[in-house]
Short mmCIF file of N, CA and C in Angstrom, two decimals:
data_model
loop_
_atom_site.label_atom_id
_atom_site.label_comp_id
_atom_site.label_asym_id
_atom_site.label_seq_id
_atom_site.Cartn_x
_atom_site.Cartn_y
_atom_site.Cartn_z
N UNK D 1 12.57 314.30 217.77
CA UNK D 1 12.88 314.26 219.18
C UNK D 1 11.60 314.40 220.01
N UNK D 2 11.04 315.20 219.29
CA UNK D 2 10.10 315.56 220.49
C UNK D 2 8.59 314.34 220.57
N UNK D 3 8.37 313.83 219.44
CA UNK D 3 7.26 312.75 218.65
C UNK D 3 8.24 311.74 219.87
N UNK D 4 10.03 311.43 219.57
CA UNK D 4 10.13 310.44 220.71
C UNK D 4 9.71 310.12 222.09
N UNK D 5 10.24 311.62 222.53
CA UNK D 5 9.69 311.73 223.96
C UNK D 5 8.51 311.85 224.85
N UNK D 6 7.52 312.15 223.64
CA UNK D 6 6.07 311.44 223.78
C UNK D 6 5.53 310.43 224.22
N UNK D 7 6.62 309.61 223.34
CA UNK D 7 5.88 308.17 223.22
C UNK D 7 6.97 307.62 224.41
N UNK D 8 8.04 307.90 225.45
CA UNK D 8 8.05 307.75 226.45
C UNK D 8 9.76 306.91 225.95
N UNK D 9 10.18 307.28 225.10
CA UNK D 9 11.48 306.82 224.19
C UNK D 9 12.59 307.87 224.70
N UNK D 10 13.74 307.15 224.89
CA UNK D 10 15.05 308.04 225.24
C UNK D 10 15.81 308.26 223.82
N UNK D 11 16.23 309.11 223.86
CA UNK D 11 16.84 309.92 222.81
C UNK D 11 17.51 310.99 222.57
N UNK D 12 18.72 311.23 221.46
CA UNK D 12 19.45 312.27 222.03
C UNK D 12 19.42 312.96 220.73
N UNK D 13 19.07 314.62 220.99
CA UNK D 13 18.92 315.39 219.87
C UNK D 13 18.26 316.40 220.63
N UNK D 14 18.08 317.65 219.51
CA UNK D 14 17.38 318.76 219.76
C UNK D 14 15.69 318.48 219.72
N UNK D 15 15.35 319.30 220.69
CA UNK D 15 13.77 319.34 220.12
C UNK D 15 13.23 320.41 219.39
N UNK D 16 12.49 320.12 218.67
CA UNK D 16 11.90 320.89 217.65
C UNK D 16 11.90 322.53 217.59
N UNK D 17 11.72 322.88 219.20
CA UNK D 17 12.30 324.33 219.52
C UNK D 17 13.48 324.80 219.57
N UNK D 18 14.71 323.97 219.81
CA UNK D 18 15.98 323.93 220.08
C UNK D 18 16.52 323.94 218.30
N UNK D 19 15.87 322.82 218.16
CA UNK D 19 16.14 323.00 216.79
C UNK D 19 16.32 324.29 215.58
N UNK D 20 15.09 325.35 216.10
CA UNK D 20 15.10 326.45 215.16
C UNK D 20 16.67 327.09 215.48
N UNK D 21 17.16 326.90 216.12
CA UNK D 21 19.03 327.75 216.02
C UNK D 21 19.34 327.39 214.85
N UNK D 22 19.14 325.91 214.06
CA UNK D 22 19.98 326.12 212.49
C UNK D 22 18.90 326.02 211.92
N UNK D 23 17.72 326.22 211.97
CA UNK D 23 16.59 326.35 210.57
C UNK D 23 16.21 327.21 210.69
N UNK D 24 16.34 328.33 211.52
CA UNK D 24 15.57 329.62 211.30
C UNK D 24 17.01 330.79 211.68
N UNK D 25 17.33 331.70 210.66
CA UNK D 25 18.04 332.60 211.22
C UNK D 25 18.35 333.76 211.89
N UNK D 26 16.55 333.94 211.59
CA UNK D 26 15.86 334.92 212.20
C UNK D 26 15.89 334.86 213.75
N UNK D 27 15.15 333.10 214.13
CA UNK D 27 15.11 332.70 215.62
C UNK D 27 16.32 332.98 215.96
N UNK D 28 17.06 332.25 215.00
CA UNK D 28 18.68 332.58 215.80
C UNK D 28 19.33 333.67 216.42
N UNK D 29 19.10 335.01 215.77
CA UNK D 29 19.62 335.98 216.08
C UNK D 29 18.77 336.93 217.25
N UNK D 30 17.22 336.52 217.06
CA UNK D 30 16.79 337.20 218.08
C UNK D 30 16.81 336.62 219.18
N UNK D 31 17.30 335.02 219.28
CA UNK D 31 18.08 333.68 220.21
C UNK D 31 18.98 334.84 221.04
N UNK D 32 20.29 335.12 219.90
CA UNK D 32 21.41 336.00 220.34
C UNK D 32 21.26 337.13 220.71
N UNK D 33 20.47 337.86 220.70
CA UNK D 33 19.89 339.27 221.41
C UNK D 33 19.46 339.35 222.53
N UNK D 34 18.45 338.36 222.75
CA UNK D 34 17.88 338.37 223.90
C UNK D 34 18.91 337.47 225.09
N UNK D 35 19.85 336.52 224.43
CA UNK D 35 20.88 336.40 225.62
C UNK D 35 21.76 336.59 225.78
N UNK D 36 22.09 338.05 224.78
CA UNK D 36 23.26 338.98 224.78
C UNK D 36 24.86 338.30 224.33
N UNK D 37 24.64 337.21 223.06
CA UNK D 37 25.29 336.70 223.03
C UNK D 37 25.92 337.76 221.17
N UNK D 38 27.08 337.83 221.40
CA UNK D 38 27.29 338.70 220.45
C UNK D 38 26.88 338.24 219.12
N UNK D 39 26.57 339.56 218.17
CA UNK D 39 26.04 339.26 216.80
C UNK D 39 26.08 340.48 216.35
N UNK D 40 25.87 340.42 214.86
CA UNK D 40 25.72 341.82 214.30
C UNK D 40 24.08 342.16 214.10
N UNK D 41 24.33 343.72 214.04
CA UNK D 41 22.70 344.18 214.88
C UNK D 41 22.11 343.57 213.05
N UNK D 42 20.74 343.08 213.14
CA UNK D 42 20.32 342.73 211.92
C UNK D 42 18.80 343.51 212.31
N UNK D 43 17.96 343.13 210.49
CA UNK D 43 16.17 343.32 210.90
C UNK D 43 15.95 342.29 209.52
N UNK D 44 14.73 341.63 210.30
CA UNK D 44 13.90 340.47 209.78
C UNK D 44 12.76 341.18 209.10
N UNK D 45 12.32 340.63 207.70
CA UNK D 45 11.61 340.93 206.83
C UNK D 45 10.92 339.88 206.46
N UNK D 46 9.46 340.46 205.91
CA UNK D 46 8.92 339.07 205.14
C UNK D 46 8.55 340.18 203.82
N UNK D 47 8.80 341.32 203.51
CA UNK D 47 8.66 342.46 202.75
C UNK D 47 9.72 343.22 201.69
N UNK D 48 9.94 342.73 200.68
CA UNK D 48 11.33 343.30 200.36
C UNK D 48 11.61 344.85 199.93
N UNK D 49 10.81 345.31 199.83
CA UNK D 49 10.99 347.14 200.10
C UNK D 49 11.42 347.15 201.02
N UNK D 50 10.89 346.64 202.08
CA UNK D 50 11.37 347.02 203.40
C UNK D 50 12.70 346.72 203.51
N UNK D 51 13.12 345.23 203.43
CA UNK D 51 14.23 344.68 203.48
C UNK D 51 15.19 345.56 202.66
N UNK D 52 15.12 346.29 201.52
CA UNK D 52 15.63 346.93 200.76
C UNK D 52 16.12 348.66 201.47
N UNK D 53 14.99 348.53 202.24
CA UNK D 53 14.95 349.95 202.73
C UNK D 53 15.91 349.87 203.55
N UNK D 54 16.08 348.74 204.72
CA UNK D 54 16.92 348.47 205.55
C UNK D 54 18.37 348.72 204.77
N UNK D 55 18.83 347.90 204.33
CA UNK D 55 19.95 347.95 203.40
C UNK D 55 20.40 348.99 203.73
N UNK D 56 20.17 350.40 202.81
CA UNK D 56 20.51 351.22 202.54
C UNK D 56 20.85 352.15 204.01
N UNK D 57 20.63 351.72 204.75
CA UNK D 57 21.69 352.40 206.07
C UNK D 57 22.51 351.79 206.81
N UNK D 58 22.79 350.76 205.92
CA UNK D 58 24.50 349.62 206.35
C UNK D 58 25.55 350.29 205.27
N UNK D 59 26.31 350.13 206.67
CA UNK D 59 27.75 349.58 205.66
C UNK D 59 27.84 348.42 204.67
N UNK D 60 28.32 348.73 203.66
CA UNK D 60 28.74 347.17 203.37
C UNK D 60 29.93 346.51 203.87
N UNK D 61 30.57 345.00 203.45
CA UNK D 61 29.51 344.92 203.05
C UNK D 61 27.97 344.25 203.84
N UNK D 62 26.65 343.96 202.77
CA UNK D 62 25.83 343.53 203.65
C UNK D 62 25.17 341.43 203.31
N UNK D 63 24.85 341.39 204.55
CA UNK D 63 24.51 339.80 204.23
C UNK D 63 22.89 339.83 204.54
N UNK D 64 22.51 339.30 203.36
CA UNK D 64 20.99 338.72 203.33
C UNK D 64 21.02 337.14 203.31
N UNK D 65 20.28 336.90 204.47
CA UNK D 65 20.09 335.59 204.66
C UNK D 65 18.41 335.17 204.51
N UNK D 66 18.52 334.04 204.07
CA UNK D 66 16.90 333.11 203.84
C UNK D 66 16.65 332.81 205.12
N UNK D 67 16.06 332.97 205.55
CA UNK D 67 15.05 332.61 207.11
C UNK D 67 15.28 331.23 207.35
N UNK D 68 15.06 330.24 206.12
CA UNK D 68 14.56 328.69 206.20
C UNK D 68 16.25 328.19 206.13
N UNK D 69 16.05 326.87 206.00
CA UNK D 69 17.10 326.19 205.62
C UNK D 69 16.62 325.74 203.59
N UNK D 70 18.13 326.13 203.36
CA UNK D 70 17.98 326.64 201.65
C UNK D 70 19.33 325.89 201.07
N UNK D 71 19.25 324.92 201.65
CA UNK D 71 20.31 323.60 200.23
C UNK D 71 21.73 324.72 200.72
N UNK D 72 22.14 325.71 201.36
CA UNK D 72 23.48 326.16 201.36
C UNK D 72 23.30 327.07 200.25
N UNK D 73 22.27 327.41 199.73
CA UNK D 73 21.85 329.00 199.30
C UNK D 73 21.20 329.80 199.27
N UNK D 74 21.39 330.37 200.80
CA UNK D 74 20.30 330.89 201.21
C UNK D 74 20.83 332.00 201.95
N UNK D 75 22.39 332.18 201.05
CA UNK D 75 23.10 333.83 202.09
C UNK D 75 23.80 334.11 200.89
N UNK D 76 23.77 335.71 200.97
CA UNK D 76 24.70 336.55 199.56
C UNK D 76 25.54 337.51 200.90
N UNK D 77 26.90 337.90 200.43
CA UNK D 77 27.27 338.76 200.60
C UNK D 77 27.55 339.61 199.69
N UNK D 78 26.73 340.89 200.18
CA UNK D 78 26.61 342.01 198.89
C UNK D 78 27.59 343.06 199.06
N UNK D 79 27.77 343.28 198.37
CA UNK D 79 28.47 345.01 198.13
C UNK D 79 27.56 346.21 197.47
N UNK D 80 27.69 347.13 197.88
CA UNK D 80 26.79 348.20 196.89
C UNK D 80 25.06 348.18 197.26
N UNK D 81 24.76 348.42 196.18
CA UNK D 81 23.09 348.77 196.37
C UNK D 81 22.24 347.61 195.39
N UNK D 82 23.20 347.08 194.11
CA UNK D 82 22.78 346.88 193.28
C UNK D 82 22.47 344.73 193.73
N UNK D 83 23.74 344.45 194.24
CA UNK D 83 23.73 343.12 194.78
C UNK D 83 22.49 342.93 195.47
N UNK D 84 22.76 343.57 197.13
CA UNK D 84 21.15 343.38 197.73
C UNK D 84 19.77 343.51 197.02
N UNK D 85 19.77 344.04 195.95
CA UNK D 85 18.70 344.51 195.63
C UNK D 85 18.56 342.61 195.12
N UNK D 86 18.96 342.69 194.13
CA UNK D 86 19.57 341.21 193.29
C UNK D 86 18.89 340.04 194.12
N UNK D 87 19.79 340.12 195.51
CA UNK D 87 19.93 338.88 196.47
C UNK D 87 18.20 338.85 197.31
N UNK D 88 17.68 340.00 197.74
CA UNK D 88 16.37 340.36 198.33
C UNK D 88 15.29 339.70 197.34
N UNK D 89 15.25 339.96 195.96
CA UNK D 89 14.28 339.80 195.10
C UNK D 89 14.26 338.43 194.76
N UNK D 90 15.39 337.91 194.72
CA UNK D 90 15.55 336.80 194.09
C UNK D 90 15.54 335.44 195.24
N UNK D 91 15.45 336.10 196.45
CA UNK D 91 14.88 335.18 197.86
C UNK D 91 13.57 335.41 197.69
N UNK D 92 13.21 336.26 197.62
CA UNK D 92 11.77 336.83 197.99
C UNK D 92 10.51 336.53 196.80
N UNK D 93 11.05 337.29 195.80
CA UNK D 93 10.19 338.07 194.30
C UNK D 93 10.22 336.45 193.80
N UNK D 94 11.42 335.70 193.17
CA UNK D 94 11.56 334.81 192.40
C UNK D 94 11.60 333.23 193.25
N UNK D 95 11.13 333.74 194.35
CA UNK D 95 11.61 332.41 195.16
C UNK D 95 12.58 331.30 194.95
N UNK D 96 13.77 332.07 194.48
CA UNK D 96 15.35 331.14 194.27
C UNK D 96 15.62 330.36 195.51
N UNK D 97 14.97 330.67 196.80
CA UNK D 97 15.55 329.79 198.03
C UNK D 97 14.12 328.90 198.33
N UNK D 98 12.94 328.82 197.96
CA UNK D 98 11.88 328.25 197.61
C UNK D 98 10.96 328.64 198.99
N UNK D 99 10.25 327.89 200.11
CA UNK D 99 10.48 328.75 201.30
C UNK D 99 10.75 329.52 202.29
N UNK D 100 12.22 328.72 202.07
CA UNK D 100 13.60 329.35 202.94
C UNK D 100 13.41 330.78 202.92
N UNK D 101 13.09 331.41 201.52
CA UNK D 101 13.15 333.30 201.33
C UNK D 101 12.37 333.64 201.74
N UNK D 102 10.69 333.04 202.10
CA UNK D 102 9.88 334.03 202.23
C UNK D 102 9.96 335.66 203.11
N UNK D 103 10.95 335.06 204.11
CA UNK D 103 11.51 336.23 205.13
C UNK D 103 12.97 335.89 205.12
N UNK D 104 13.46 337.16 205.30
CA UNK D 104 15.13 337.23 205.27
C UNK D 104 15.68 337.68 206.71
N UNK D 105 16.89 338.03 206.85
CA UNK D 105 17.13 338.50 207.82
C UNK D 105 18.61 339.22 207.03
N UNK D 106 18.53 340.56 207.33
CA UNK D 106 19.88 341.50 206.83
C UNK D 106 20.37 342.20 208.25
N UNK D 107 21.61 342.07 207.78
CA UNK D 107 22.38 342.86 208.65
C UNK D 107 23.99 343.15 207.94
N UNK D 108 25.20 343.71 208.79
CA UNK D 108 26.24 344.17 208.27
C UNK D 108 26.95 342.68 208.54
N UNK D 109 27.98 342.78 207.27
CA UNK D 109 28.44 341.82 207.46
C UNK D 109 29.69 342.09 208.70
N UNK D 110 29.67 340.91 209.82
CA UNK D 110 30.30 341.22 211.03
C UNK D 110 31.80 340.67 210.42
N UNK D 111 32.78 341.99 211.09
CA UNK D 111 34.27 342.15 211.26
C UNK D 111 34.87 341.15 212.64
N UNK D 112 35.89 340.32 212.08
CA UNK D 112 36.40 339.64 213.31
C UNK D 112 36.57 338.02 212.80
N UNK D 113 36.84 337.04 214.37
CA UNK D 113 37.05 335.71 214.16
C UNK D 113 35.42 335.41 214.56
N UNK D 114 35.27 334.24 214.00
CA UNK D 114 33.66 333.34 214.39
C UNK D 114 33.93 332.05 214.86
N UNK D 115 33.73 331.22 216.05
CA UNK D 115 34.12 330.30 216.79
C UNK D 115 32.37 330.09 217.43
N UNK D 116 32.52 328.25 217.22
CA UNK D 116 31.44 327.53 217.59
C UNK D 116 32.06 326.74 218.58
N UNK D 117 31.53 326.76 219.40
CA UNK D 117 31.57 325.42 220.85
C UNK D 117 30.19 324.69 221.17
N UNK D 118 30.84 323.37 220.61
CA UNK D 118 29.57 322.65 221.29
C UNK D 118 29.85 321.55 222.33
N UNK D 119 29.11 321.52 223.27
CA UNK D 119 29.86 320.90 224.79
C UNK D 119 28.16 320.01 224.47
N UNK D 120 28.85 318.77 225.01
CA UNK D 120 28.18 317.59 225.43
C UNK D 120 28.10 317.91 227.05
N UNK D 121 27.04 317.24 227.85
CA UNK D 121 26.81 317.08 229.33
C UNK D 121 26.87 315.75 230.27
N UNK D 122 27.60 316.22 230.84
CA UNK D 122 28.18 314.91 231.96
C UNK D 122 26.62 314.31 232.55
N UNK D 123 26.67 313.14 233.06
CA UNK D 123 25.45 312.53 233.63
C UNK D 123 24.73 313.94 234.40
N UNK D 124 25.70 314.54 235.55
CA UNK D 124 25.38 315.86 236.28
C UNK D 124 25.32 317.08 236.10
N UNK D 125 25.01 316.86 234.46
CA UNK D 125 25.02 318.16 233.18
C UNK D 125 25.60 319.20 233.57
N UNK D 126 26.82 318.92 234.25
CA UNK D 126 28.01 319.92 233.72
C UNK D 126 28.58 319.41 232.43
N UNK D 127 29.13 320.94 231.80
CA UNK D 127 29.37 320.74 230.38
C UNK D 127 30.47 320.09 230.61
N UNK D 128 30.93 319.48 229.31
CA UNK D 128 32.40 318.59 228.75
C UNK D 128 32.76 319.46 227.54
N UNK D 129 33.76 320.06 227.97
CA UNK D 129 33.81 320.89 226.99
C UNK D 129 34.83 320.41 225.70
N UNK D 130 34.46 320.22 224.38
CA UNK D 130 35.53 320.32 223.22
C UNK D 130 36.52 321.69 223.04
N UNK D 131 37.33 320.96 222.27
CA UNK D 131 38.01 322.39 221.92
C UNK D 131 37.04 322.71 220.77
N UNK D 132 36.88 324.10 220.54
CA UNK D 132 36.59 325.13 219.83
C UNK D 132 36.41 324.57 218.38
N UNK D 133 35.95 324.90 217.41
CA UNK D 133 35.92 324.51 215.84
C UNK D 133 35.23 325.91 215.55
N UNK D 134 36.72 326.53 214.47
CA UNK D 134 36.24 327.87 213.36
C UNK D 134 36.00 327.43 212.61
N UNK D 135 34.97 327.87 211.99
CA UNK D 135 34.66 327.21 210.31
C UNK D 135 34.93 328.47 209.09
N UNK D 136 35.95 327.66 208.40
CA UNK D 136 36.73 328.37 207.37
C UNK D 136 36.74 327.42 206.11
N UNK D 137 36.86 327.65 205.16
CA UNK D 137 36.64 326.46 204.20
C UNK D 137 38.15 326.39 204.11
N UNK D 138 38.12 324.63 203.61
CA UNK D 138 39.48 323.85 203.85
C UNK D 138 40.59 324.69 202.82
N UNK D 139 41.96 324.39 203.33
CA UNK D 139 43.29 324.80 202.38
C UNK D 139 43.34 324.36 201.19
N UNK D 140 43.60 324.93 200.23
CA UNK D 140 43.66 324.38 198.99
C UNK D 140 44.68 323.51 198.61
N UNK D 141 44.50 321.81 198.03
CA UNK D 141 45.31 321.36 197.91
C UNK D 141 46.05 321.32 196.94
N UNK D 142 47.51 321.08 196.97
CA UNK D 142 48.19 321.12 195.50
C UNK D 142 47.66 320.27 194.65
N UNK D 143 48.10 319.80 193.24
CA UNK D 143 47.84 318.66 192.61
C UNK D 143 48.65 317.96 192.51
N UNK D 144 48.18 316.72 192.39
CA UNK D 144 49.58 315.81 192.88
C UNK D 144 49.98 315.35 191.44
N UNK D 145 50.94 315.14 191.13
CA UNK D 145 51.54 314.47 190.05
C UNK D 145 51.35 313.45 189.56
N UNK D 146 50.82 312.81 188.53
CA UNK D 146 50.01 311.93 187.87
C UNK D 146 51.40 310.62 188.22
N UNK D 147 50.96 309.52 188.63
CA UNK D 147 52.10 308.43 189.06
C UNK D 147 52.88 308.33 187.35
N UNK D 148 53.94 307.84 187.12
CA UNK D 148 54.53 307.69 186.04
C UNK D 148 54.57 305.94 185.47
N UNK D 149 54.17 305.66 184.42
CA UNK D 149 53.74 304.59 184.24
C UNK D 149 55.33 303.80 183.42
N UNK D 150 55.20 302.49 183.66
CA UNK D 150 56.55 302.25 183.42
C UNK D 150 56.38 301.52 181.92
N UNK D 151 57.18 301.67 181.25
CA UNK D 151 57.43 301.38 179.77
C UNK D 151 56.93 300.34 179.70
N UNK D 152 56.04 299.79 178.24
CA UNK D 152 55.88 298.51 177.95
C UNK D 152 56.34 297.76 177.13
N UNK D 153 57.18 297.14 176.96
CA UNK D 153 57.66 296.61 176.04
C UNK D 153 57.22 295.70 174.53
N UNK D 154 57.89 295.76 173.66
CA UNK D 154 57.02 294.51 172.20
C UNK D 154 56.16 293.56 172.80
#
């Protein structure tokens, strides 16, 4: 986006700053702090003692997240002492999330519903608002019954 708008090109997307809301989760949350937009209280690490240290004055349970964007594994929800420890080292120590871990971000895992709105802008950038989208993973479907094949004859 932003290489477009350089070169004097219209285009529709985030720019590279806007962008860090889904590649950084860290940005994100200190995004949500500073505009008082609700979240659970977290602390950002690039240190895993520390990160470890943190831990241990949450409830569980607790979520360690990879800083980067990590292929969709780059968050544990832990229980206990023994998971985080697990999930911290293995972002961090073993680089299982490859960049994504170098820094984490922990906090309690938050109680409640989670709802995303994303509104497009009218020419006079008032919002257009969608309805709402929770993200829950889909219902499980039955299995359907294998079709029945009809006899073949001599």
């Amino acid at each position: 986006m932003d290489l477009f708008e350089s070169e004097g090109l219209r285009v529709f997307g985030p720019t590279k700053q806007a962008a860090q809301l889904e590649s950084s989760k860290i940005f994100a949350k200190k995004f949500m702090r500073r505009f008082h937009i609700p979240t659970a209280p977290f602390g950002s690490f690039d240190d895993s003692q520390a990160a470890l240290h943190f831990c241990e004055g949450l409830r569980g349970p607790i979520v360690i997240k990879a800083d980067g964007l990590a292929l969709g594994k780059g968050v544990t929800i832990a229980d206990g002492m023994a998971e985080p420890t697990a999930a911290v080292h293995g972002m961090m120590s073993e680089a299982r999330s490859a960049d994504a871990g170098r820094r984490v971000a922990v906090a309690e895992f938050p109680r409640g519903s989670e709802c995303s709105l994303h509104s497009p802008l009218r020419c006079d950038c008032s919002p257009l608002p969608p309805p709402p989208a929770t993200p829950h993973p889909p219902a499980p479907r039955a299995p359907r019954p294998a079709p029945e094949r009809a006899a073949r004859g001599p």
